[in-house]
Coordinates of C-alpha atoms in Angstrom, one line a residue:
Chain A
X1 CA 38.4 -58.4 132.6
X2 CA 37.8 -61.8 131.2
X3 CA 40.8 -64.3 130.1
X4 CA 39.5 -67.3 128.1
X5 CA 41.5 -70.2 127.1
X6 CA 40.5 -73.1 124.4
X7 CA 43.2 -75.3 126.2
X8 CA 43.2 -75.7 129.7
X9 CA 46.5 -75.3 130.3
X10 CA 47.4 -72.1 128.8
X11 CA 45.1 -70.5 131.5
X12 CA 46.7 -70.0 134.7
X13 CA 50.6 -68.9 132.9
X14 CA 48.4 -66.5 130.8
X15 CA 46.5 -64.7 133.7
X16 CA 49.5 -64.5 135.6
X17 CA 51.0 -63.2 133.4
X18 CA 48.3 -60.1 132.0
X19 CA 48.4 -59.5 136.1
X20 CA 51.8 -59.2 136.2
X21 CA 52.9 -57.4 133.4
X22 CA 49.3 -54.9 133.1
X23 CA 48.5 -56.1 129.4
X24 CA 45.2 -54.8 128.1
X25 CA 45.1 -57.1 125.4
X26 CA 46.6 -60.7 124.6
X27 CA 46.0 -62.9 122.3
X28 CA 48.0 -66.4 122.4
X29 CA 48.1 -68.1 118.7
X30 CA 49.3 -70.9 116.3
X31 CA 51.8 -69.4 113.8
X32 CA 48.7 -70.1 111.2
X33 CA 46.4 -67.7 113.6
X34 CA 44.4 -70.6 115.1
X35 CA 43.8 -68.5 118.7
X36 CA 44.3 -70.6 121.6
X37 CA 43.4 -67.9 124.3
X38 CA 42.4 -64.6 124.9
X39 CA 42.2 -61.7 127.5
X40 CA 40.6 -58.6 127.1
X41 CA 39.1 -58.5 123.7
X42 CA 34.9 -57.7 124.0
X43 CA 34.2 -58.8 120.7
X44 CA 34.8 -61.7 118.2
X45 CA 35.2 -60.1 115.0
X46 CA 38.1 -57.7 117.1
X47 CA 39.9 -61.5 117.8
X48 CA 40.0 -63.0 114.3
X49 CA 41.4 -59.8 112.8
X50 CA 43.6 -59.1 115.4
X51 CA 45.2 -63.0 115.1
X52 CA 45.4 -62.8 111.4
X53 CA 47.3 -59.3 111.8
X54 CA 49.9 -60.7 114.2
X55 CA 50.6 -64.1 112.7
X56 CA 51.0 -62.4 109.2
X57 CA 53.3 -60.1 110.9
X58 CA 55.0 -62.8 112.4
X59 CA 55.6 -64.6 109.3
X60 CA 56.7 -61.6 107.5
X61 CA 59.8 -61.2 110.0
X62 CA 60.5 -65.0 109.9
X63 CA 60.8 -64.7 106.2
X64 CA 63.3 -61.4 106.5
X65 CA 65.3 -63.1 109.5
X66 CA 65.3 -66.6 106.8
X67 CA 66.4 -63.7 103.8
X68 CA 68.9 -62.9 106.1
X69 CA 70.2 -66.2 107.4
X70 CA 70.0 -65.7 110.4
X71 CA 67.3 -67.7 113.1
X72 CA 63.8 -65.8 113.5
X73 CA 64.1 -62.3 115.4
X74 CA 62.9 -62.7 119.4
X75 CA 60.0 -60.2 119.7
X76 CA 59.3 -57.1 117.7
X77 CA 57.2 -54.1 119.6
X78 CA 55.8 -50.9 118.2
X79 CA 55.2 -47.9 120.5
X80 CA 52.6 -45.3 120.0
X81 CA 51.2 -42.5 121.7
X82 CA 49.2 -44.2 124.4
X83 CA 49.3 -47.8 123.6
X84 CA 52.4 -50.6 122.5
X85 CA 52.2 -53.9 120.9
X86 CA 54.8 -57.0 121.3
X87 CA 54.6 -59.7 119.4
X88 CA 56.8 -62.8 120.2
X89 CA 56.5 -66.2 119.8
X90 CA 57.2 -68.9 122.3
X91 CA 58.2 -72.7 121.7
X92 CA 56.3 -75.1 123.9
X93 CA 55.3 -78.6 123.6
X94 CA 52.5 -77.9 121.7
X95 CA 54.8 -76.2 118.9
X96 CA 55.8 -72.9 118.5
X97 CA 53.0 -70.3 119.5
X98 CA 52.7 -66.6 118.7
X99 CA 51.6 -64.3 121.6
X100 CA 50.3 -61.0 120.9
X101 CA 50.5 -58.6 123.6
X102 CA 48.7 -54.6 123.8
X103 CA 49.9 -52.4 126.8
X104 CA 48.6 -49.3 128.3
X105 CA 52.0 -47.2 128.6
X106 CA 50.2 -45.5 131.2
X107 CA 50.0 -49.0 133.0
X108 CA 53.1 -50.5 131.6
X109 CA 56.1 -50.2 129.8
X110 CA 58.2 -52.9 127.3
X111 CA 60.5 -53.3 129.7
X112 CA 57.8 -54.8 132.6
X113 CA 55.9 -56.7 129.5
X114 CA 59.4 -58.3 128.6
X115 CA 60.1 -59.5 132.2
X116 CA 57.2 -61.3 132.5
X117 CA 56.9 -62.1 128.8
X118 CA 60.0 -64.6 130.3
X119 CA 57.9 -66.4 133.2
X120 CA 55.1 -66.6 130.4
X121 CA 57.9 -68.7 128.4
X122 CA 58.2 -70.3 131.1
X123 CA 55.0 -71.0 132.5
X124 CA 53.9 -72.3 129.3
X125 CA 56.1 -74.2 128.6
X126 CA 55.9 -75.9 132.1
X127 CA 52.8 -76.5 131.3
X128 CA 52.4 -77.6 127.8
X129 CA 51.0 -81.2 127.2
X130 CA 54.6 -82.7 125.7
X131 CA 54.2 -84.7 123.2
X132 CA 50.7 -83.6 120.7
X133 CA 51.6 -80.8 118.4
X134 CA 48.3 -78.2 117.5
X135 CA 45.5 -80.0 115.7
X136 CA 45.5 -79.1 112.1
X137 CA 42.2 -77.6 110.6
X138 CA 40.9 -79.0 108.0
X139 CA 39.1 -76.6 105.6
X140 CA 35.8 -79.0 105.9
X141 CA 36.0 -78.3 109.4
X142 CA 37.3 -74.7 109.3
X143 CA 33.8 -72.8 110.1
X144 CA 32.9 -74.7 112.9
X145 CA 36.4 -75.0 114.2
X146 CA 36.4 -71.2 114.3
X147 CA 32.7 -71.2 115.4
X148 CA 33.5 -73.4 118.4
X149 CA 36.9 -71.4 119.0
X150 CA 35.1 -68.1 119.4
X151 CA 32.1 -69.5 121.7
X152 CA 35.0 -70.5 124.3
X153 CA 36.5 -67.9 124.0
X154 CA 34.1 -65.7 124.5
X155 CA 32.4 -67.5 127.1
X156 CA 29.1 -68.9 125.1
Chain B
X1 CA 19.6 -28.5 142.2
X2 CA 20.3 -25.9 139.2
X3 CA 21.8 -24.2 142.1
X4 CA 23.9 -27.2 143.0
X5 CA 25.3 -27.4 139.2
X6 CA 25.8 -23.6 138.9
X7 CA 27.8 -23.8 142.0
X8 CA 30.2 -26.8 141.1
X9 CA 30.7 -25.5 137.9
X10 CA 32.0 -21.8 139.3
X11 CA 33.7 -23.8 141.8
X12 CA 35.7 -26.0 138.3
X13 CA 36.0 -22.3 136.7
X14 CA 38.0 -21.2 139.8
X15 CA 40.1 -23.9 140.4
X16 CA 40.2 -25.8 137.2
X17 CA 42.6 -28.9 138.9
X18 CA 40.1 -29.4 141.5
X19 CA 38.4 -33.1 141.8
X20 CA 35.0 -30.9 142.0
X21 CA 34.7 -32.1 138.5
X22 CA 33.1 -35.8 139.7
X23 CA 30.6 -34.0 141.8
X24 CA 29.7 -32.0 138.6
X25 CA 30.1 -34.3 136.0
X26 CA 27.7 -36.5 138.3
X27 CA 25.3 -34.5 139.1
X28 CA 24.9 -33.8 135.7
X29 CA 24.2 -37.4 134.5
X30 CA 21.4 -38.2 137.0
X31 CA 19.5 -34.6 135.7
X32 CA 20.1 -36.4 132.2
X33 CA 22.2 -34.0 131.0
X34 CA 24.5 -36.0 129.2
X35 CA 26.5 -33.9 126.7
X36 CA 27.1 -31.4 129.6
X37 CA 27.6 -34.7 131.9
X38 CA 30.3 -36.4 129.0
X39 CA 31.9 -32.9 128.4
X40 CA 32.8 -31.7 132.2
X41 CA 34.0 -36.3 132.4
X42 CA 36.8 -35.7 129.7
X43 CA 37.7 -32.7 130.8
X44 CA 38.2 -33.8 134.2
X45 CA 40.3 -37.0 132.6
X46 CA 43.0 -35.0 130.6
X47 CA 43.6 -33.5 133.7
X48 CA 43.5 -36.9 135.8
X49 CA 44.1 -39.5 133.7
X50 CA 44.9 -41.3 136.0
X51 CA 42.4 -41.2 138.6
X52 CA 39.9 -44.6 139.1
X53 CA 37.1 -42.3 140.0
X54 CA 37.8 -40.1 136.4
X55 CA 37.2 -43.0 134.5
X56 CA 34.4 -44.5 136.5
X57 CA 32.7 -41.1 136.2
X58 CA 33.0 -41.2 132.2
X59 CA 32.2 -45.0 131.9
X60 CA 28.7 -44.4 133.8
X61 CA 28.1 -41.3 131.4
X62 CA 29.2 -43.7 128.6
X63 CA 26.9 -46.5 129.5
X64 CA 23.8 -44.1 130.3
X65 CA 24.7 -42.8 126.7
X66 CA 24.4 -46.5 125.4
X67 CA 28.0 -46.8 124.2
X68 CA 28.7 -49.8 126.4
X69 CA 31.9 -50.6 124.2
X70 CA 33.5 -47.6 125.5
X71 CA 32.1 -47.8 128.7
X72 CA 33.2 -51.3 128.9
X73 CA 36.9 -49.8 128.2
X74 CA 36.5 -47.3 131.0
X75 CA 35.4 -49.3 134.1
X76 CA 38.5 -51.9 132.6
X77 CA 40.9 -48.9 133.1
X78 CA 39.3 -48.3 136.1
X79 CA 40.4 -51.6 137.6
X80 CA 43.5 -51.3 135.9
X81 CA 44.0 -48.6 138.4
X82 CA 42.1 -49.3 141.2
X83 CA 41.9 -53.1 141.2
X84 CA 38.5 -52.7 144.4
X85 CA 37.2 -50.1 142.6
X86 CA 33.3 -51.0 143.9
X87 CA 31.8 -48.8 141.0
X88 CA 33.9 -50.2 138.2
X89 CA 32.9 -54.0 139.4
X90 CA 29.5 -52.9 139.3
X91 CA 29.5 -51.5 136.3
X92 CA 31.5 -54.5 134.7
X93 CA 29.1 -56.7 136.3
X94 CA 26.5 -54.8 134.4
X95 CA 27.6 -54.8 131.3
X96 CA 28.2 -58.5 131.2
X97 CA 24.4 -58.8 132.2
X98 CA 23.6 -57.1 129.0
X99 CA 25.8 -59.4 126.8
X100 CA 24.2 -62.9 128.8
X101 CA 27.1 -63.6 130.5
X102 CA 25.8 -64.1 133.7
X103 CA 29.0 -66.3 134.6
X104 CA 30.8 -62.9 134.4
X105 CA 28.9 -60.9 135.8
X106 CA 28.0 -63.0 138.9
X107 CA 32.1 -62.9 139.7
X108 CA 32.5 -59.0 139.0
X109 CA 29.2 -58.8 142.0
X110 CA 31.1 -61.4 144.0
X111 CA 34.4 -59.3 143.7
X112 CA 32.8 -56.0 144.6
X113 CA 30.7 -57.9 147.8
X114 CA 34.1 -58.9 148.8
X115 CA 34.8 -55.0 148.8
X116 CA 31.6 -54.1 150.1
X117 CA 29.9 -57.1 151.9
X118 CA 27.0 -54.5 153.4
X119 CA 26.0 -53.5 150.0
X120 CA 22.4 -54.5 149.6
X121 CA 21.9 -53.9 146.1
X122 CA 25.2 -56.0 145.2
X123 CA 23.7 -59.4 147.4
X124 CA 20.1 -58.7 145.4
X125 CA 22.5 -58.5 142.1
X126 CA 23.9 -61.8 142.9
X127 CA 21.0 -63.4 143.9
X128 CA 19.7 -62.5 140.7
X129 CA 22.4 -63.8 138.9
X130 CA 22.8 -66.9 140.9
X131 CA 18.9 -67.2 140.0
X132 CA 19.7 -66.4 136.1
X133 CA 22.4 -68.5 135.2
X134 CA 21.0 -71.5 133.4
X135 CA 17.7 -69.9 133.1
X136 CA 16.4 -67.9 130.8
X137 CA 18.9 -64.6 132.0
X138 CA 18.1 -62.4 134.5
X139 CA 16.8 -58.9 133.4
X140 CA 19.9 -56.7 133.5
X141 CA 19.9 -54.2 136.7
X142 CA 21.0 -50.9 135.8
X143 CA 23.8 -49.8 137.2
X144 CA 23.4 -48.1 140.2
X145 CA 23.3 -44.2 141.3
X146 CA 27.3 -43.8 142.3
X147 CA 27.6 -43.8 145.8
X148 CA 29.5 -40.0 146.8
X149 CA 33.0 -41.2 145.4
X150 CA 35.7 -40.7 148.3
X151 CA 37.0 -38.0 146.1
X152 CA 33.8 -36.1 147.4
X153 CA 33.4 -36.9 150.8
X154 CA 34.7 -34.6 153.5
X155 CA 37.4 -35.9 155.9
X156 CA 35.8 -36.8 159.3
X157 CA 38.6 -39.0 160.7
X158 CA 40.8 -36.7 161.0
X159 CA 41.6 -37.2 164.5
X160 CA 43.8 -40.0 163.9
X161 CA 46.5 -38.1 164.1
X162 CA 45.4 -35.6 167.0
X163 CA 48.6 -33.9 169.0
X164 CA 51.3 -34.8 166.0
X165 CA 52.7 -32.4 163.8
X166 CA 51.5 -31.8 160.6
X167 CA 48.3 -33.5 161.5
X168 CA 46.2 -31.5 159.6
X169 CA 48.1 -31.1 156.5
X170 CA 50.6 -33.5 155.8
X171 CA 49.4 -36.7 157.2
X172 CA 47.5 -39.2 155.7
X173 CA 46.8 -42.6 156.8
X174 CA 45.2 -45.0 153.4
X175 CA 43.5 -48.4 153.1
X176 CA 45.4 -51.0 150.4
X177 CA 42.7 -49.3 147.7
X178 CA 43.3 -46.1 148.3
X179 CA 40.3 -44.9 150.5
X180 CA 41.3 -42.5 153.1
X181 CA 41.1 -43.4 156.5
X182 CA 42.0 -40.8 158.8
X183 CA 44.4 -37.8 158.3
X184 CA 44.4 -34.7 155.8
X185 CA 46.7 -33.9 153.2
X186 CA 47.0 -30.3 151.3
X187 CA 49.3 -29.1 148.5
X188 CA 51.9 -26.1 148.9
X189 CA 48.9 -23.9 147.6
X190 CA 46.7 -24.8 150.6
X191 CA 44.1 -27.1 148.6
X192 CA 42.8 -30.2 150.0
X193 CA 44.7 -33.2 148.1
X194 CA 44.3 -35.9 150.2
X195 CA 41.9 -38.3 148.1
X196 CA 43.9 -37.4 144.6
X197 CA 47.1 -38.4 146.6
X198 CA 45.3 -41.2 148.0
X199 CA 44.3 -42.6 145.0
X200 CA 47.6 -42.8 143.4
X201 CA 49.6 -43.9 146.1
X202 CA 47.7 -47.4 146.1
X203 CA 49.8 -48.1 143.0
X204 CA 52.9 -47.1 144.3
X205 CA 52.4 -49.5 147.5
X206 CA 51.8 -52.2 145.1
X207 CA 54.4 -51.7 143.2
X208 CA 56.8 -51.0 146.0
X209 CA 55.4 -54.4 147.7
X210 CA 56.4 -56.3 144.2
X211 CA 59.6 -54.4 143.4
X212 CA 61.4 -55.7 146.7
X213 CA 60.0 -59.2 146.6
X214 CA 60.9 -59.4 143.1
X215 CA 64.4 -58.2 143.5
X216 CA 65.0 -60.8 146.7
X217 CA 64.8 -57.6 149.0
X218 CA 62.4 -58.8 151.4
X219 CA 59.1 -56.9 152.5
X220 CA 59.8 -53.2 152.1
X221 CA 59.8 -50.9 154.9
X222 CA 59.1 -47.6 153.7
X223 CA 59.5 -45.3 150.7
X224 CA 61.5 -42.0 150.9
X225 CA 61.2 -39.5 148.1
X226 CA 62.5 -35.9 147.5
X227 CA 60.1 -33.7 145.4
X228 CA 61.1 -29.6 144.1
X229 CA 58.2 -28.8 146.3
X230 CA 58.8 -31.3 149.4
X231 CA 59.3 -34.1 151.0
X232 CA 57.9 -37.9 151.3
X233 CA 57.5 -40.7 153.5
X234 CA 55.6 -43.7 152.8
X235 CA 55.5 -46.5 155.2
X236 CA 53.2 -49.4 155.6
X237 CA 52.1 -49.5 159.4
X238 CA 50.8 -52.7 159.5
X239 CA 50.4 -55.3 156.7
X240 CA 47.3 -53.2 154.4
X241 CA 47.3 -49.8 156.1
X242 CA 49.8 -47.0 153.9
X243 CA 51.1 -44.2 155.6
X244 CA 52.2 -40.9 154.0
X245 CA 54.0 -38.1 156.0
X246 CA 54.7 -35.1 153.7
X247 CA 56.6 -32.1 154.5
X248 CA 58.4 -29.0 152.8
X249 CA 61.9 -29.5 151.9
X250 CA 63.2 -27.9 154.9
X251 CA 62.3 -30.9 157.0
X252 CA 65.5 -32.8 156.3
X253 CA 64.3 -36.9 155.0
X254 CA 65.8 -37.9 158.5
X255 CA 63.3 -35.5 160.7
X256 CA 61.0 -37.1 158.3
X257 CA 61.5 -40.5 159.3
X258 CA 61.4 -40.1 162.6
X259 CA 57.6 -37.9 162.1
X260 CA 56.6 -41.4 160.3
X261 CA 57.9 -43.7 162.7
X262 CA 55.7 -42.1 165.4
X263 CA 52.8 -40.9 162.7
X264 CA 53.3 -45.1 162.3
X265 CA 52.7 -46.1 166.2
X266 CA 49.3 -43.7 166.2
X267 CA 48.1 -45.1 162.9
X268 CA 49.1 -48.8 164.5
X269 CA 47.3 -47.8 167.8
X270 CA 43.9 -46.3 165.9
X271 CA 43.8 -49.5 163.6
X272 CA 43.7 -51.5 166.6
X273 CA 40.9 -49.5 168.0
X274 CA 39.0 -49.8 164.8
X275 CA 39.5 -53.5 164.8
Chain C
X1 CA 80.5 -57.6 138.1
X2 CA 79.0 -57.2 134.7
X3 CA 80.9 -54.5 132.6
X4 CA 78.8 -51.1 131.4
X5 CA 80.3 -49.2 127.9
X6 CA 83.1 -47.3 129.3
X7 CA 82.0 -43.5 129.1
X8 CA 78.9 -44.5 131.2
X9 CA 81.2 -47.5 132.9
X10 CA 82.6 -44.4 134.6
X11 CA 80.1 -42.7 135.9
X12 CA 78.3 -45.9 137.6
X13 CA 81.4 -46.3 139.0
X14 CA 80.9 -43.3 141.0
X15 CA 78.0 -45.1 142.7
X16 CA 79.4 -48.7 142.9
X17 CA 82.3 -47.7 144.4
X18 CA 79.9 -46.4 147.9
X19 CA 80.6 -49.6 150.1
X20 CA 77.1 -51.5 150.5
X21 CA 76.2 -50.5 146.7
X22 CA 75.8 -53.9 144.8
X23 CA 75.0 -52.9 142.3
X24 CA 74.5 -49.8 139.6
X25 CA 72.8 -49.0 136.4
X26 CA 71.3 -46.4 134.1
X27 CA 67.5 -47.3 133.0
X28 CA 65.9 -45.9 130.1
X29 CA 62.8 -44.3 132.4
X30 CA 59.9 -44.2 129.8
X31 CA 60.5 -48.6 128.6
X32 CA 61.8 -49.6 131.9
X33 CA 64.7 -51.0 130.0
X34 CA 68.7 -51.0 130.7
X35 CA 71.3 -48.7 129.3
X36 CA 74.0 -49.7 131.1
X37 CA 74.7 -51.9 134.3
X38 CA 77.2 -52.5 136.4
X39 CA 76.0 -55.0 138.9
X40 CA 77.0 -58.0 141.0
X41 CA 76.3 -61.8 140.7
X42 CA 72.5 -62.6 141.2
X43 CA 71.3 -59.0 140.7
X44 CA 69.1 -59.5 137.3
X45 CA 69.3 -56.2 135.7
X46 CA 66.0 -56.4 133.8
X47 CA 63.8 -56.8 136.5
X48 CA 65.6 -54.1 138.7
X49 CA 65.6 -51.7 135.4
X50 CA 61.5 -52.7 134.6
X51 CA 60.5 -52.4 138.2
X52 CA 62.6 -49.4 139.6
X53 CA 61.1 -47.0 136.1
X54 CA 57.1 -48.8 137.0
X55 CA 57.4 -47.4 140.6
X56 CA 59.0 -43.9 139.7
X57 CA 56.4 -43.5 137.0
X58 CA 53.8 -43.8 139.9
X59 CA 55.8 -42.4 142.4
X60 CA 56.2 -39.3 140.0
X61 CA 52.2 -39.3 139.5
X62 CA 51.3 -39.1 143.2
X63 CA 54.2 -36.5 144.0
X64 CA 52.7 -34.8 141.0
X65 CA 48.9 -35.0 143.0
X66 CA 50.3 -33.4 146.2
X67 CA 51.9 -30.6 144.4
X68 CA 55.6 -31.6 145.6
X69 CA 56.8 -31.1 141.9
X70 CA 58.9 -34.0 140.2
X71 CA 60.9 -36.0 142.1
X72 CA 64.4 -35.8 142.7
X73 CA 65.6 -39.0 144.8
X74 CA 63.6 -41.5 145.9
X75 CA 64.5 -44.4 148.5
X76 CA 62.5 -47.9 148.5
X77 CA 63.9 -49.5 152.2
X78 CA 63.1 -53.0 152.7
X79 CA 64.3 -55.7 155.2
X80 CA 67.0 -56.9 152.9
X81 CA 67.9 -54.3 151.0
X82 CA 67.6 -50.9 149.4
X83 CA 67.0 -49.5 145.5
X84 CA 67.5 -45.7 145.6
X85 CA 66.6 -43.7 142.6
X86 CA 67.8 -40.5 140.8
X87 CA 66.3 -39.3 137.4
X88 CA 68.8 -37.5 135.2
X89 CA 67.4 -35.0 133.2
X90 CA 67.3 -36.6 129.4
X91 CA 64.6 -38.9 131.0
X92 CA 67.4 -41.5 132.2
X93 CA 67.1 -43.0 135.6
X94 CA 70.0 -43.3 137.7
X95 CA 69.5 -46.8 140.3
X96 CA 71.3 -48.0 142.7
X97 CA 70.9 -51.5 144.4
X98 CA 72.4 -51.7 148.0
X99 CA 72.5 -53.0 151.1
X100 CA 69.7 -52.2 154.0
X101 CA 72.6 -50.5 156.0
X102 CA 74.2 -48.4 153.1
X103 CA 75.2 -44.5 153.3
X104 CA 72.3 -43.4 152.0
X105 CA 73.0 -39.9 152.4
X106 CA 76.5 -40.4 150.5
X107 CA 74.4 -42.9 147.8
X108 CA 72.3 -39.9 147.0
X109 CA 75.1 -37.6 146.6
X110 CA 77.1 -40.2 144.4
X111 CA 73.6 -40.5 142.3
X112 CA 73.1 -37.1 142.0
X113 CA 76.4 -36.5 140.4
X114 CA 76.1 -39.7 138.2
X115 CA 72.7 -38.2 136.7
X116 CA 74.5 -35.0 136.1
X117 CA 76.8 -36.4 134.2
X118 CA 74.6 -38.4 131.8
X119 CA 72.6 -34.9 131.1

């Protein structure tokens, strides 16, 4: 299966950590849904929906947890039948990222995706470039941006 | 070859558990009969969901159907099981052909020529990949006919064991992917188990391997397990090689222990030989 | 050692109390996640609770494939230590983390009677 990464350093953490833990699916994001890596999705259309789901999710909590005064929850994770999805996000020196993770519960369980959800935190933020924060999109640049997004991460 | 299918399939009907089901569900796909080919696959999946072969079986009946998304899915489960699984790399390898990722594909051929560096067809693959990438992309090879899964092939090394107890239905020497090497393996009903075993078992190794380096423990040693049915010992007898001894509960685990410790010096002493 | 909730604070003490145990706890067996622990310094209870549930999951599958049934105890031995294994009933998974030279015999025994007693 085929891990992609925009920035270089996200890479090694991230296919460590897919080994590791048996995720079918990550996605590593801004909180706005800018995806800065991927592993295991087969098509691009999948991605962008997929990144706009979890950081809208993401934002949703962040607003409860802000209702609630109290600081953003950790990691939220929904378990179906076959398949569960953790969300967390993950503070690193290129500001705070959202990681999306699907696992096979046949291949995995929350409590093996949580372990080495930690070294991910860790790895990344190891590795992080320290002092840049994500490059904004511009909306004049938005479509090619995303254009040039997808073709690395999908290998083109 | 009607024969052949008529005979699998009253073989399934009789014993519905059986791994005839890969034989079947093959020979089905290369007569073309796909629906037949698809329907014996899925049954033989919610039975073994968890067996590499299972899903490689349904990924090529998948991809001859053209739903290479699916089939994409499959072979990934396959590896997900099976991380060597030669078919699944192939069939990966494949698909990436098709989508013009040549990059891709040339390192799912590489993987599976590590597995199988006397594969022929894999080193014209590569060649041809090697040759496509920055070209115009290579035509994409079909996947090729499955070679007889191990699920299917009849034990012939069963001498690896000759003289020892239990050498003819309860021992069972593995390679780190879960091939069987030598040994034979049947259930309390009589039926031959060994590659179904065998195929799980290269999971637990792995994950026995990781839970003690993980935990500071060091390299682990063995694994001892008590079933309703029986009895288990799994013991690594040299660095890849996986060992299982399995006996009825009246063995006590200690007995058991000391079977594998010498099952371990004849497994030790045929690997050498092979070597 | 780190304190469990008392009603299941006494039945790890069954097992912790075996000289060479360092460590006991009861892991949810489907997540991989930790009910209750009583363990010593060092010992991290998340990894021991993810890992111990991952390898009875497969260790149940293949026991399953040879027809042995589910399993009852199960023993991983390694150079520097020992994790040994009882599933309770309700799905819970009794572990214990020990020394390579423990009582495994009186382990299992302890174990058994801690999974009865969580049901």
């Amino acid at each position: 299966m085929t891990t992609r990464a925009i920035e270089p350093w996200i890479f090694e953490p991230l296919v460590k950590f897919v080994k590791e833990a048996g995720a079918r699916l990550v996605l590593l994001m801004t909180s706005a849904g800018q995806v800065l890596a991927q592993h295991g999705f087969s098509r691009a259309v999948d991605v962008m929906s997929a990144a706009a789901l979890g950081a809208a999710i993401m934002a949703s909590t962040d607003e409860i947890a802000r209702q609630l005064r109290q600081p953003p929850f950790a990691a939220l994770n929904h378990q179906g039948e076959r398949h569960g999805i953790f969300l967390a996000a993950v503070t690193t020196g290129r500001g705070r990222l959202v990681v999306l993770v699907v696992y096979d519960l046949d291949a995995s369980s929350l409590g093996l995706v949580q372990l080495f959800f930690e070294q991910l935190v860790a790895d990344l933020q190891a590795a992080s470039p320290k002092e840049s924060v994500p490059k904004q999109v511009l909306a004049a640049d938005f479509e090619r941006e995303l254009s040039d997004s997808l073709n690395t991460l999908f290998g083109r | 070859m009607a024969d052949d299918v008529k005979a699998l399939s009253a073989e399934l009907a009789q014993d519905p558990d059986s791994l005839v089901f890969l034989r079947l569900g093959e020979l089905l796909r290369h007569k073309g009969h796909l629906d037949a080919a698809h329907r014996v696959a899925l049954t033989g999946l919610e039975r073994h969901p968890h067996l590499a072969d299972a899903h490689d079986l349904y990924a090529r009946i998948l991809a001859d159907k053209h739903d290479f998304e699916r089939a994409f899915d499959e072979w990934d489960m396959t590896l997900r099981i099976a991380p060597d699984h030669l078919g699944a790399l192939k069939g990966l390898a494949f698909l990436y052909f098709k989508v013009g990722d040549v990059q891709q594909a040339a390192a799912h051929l590489e993987a599976a020529q590590r597995v199988a560096p006397d594969d022929t067809g894999i080193a014209q693959a590569l060649a041809l990949a090697h040759g496509g990438e920055g070209g115009a992309g290579p035509a994409s090879p079909a996947p090729e006919p499955l070679a007889p899964s191990p699920a299917a092939q009849p034990l012939e090394e069963a001498r690896v064991f000759a003289g020892l107890e239990g050498a003819e239905e309860g021992l069972l020497l593995l390679d780190p992917s879960g091939r069987v090497l030598g040994g034979a393996l049947k259930d309390p009903a009589g039926r031959d188990v060994a590659d179904a075993v065998a195929a799980y078992l290269a999971g637990v190794s792995q994950e026995a391997g990781r839970t003690a380096k993980l935990l500071g423990l060091g390299t682990w040693t063995g694994l001892a397990a008590e079933g309703q049915h029986g009895h288990v010992h799994l013991t690594p007898p040299t660095g890849s090689a996986l060992l299982l001894v399995v006996r009825g509960r009246a063995v006590p685990m200690g007995r058991l222990a000391i079977i594998a410790q010498r099952a371990a010096v004849a497994a030790r002493r045929w690997l050498e030989a092979q070597a | 050692m780190t304190a469990a909730p008392a009603g299941y604070g006494r039945v790890l003490d069954l097992v912790t109390r075996v000289r060479g145990v360092r460590g006991a706890m009861l892991v949810a067996g489907d997540d991989g996640l930790v009910v209750a622990e009583q363990l010593m310094e060092g010992i991290k209870g998340p990894a021991v609770a993810a890992l111990a549930a991952s390898l009875a999951s497969r260790l149940r599958r293949a026991m399953e494939a040879a027809g042995l049934g589910a399993g009852q105890f199960w023993h991983l031995q390694a150079e520097q230590g020992a994790l040994l294994v009882v599933p309770a009933p309700s799905g819970v998974v009794v572990v214990a983390v020990a020394e390579s030279d423990v009582n495994v015999g009186l382990v299992r025994l302890e174990l058994l009677r801690a999974a009865e007693a969580v049901g």
